[in-house]
Short mmCIF file of C-alpha atoms in Angstrom, two decimals:
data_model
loop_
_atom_site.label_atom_id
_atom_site.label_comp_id
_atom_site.label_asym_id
_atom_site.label_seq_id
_atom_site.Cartn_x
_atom_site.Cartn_y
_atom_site.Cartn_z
CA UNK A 724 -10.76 -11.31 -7.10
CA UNK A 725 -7.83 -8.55 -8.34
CA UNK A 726 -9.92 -8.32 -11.67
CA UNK A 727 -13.21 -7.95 -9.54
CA UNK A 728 -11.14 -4.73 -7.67
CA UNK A 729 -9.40 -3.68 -10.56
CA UNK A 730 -12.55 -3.07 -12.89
CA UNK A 731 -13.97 -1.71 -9.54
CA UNK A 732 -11.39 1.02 -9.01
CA UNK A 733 -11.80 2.10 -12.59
CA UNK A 734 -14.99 2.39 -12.92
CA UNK A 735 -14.68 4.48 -9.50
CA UNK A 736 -11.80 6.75 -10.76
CA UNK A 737 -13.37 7.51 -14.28
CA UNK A 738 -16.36 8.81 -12.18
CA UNK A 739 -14.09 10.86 -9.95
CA UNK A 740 -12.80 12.50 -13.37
CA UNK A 741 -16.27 13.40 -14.11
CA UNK A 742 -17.24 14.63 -10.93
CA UNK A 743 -18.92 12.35 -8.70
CA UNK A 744 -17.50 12.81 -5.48
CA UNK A 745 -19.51 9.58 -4.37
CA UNK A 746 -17.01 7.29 -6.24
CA UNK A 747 -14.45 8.14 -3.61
CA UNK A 748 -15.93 6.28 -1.19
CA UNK A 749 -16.35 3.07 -3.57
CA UNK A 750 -12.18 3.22 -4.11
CA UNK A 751 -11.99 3.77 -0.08
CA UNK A 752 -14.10 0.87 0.44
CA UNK A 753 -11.92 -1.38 -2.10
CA UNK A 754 -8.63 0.18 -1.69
CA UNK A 755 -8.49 1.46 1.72
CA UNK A 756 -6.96 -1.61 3.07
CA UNK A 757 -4.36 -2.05 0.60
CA UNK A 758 -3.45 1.55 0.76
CA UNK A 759 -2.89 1.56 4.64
CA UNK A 760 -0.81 -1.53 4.16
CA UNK A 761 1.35 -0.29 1.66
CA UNK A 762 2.28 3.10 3.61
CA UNK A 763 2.80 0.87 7.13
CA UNK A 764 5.39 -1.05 4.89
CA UNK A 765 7.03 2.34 3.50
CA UNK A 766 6.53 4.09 7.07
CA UNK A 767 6.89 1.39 9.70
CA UNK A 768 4.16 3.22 11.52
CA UNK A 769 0.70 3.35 12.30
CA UNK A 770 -0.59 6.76 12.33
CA UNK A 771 2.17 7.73 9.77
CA UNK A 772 -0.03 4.98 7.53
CA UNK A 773 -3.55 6.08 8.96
CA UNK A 774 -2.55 10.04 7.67
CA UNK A 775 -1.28 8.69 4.22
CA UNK A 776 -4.99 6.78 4.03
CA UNK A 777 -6.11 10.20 4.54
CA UNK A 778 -3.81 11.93 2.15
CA UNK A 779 -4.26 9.35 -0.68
CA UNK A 780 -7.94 9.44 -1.52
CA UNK A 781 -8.43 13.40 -1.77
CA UNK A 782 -5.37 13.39 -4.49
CA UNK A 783 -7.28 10.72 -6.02
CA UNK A 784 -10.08 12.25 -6.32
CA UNK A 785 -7.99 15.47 -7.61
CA UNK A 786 -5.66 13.88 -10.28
CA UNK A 787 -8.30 11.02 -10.93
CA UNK A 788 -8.46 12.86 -14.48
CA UNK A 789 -4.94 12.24 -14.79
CA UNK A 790 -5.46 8.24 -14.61
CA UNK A 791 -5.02 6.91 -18.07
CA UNK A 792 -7.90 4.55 -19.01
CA UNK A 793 -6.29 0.99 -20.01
CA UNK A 794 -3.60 0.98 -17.00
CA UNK A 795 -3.89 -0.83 -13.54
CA UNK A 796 -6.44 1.34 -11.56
CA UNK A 797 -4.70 -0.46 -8.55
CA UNK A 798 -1.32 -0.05 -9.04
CA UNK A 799 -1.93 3.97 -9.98
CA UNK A 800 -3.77 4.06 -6.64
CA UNK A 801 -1.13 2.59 -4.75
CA UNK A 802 1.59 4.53 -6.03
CA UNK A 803 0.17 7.74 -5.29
CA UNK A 804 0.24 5.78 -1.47
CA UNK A 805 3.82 4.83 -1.89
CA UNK A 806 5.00 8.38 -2.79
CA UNK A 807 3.44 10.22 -0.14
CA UNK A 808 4.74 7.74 2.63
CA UNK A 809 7.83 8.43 1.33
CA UNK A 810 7.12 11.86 1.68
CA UNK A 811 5.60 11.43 5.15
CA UNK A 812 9.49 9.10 6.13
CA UNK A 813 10.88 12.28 4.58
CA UNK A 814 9.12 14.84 6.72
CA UNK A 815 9.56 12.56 10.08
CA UNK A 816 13.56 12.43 9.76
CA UNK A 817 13.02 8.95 9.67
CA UNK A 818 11.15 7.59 13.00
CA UNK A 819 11.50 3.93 14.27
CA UNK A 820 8.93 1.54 13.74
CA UNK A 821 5.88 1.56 16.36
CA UNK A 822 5.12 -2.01 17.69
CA UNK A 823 1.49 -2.28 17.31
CA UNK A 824 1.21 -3.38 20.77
CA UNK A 825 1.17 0.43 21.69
CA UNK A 826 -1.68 1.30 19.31
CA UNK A 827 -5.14 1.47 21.48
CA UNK A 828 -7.26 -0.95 20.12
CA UNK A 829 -9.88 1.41 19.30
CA UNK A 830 -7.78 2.18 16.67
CA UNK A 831 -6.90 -1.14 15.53
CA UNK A 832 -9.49 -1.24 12.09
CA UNK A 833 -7.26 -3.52 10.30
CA UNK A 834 -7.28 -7.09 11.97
CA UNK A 835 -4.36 -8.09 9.10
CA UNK A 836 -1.91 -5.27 10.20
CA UNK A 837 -0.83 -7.13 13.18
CA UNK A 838 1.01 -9.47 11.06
CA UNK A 839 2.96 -6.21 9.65
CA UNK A 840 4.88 -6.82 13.14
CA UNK A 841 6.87 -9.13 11.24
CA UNK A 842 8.01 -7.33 8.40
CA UNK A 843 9.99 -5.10 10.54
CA UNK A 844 12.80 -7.59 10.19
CA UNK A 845 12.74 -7.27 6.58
CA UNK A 846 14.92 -4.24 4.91
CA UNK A 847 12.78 -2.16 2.24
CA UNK A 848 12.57 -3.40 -0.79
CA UNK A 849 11.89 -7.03 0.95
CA UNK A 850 9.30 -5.39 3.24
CA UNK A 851 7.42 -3.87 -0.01
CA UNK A 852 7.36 -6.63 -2.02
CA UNK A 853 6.03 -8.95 0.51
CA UNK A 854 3.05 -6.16 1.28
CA UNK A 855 2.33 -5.52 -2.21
CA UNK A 856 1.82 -9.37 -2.81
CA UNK A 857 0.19 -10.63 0.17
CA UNK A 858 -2.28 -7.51 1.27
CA UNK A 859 -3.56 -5.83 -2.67
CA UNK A 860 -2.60 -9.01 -4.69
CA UNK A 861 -0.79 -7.43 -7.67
CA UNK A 862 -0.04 -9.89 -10.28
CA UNK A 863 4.34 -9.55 -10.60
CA UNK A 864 3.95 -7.87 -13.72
CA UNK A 865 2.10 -4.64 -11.90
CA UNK A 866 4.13 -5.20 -9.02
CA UNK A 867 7.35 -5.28 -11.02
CA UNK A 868 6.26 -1.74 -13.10
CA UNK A 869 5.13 0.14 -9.57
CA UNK A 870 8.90 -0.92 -8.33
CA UNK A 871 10.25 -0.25 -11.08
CA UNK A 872 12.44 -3.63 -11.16
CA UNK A 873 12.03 -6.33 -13.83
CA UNK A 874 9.37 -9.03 -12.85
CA UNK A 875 11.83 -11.52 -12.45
CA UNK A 876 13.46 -9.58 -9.79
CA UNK A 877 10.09 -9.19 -8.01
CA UNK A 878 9.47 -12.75 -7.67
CA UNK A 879 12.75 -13.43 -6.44
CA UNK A 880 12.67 -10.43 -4.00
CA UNK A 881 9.50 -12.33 -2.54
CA UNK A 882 11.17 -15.42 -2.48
CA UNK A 883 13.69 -14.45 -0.75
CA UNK A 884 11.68 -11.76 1.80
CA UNK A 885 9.17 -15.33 2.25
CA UNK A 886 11.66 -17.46 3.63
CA UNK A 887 13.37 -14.62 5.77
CA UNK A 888 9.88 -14.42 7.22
CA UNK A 889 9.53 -18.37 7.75
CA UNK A 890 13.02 -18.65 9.35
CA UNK A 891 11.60 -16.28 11.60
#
């Protein structure tokens, strides 16, 4: 299913290098998910994530001619994500996590964040891992180069993040 995505995303960011604003809403529909996931874990909040959704794809579909051909489509994707909830933490002064509880439920498109309630317990690094695993599926080796660890250290950071979670 990753490979399915993958080729999916590429195909959709070489046609946002040549133009076609339509492809943006073939990486939303593939990507979207992952992407909100991936800035809850960074931000620890919900319309913190839902505003990095929104920042993400139009930078895609700006720098999409910057994605080198060859490289995970994904993983490119989702780092652009990661840096601008980082960005987002940094412009917030750092805000506590919202419990989802207090989100209407209007709002509530993602059935699979409420299990991001968890992950609050986690520090970081744990916290990312686990997302980047469980919600986008990144084999270790693309998790490992997004992190910027060694892949060893990525599996054992999920180890160890996984059974924090089950003692919980």
């Amino acid at each position: 299913m990753f490979y399915a995505v993958e080729k999916a995303c590429e195909s959709a960011l070489a046609a946002l290098a040549a133009g076609d604003r339509s492809a943006l809403a073939t990486l939303y529909e593939r990507m979207g998910r992952s992407v909100f996931s991936v800035a809850y874990a960074v931000t620890g909040n919900y319309h913190d994530a839902e505003d990095v959704l929104q920042e993400t794809m139009p930078d895609a579909f700006r720098c999409a001619s910057a994605y080198r051909q060859g490289t995970s489509a994904c993983a490119w994707l989702l780092s652009i994500a990661r840096h601008k909830a980082v960005d987002c933490l940094r412009r917030a002064s750092v805000r506590r996590a919202e419990p989802l509880d207090d989100v209407p439920a209007a709002e509530s498109r993602y059935a699979a964040v409420e299990a991001l309630e968890l992950l609050r317990f986690l520090d970081e690094g744990e916290r990312e891992v686990v997302i980047l695993c469980v919600y986008t599926a990144l084999p270790y080796k693309e998790l490992a180069a997004l992190l910027g660890i060694t892949v060893p250290a990525a599996q054992k950071r999920y180890q160890r993040a996984m059974k924090k979670l089950r003692a919980l």
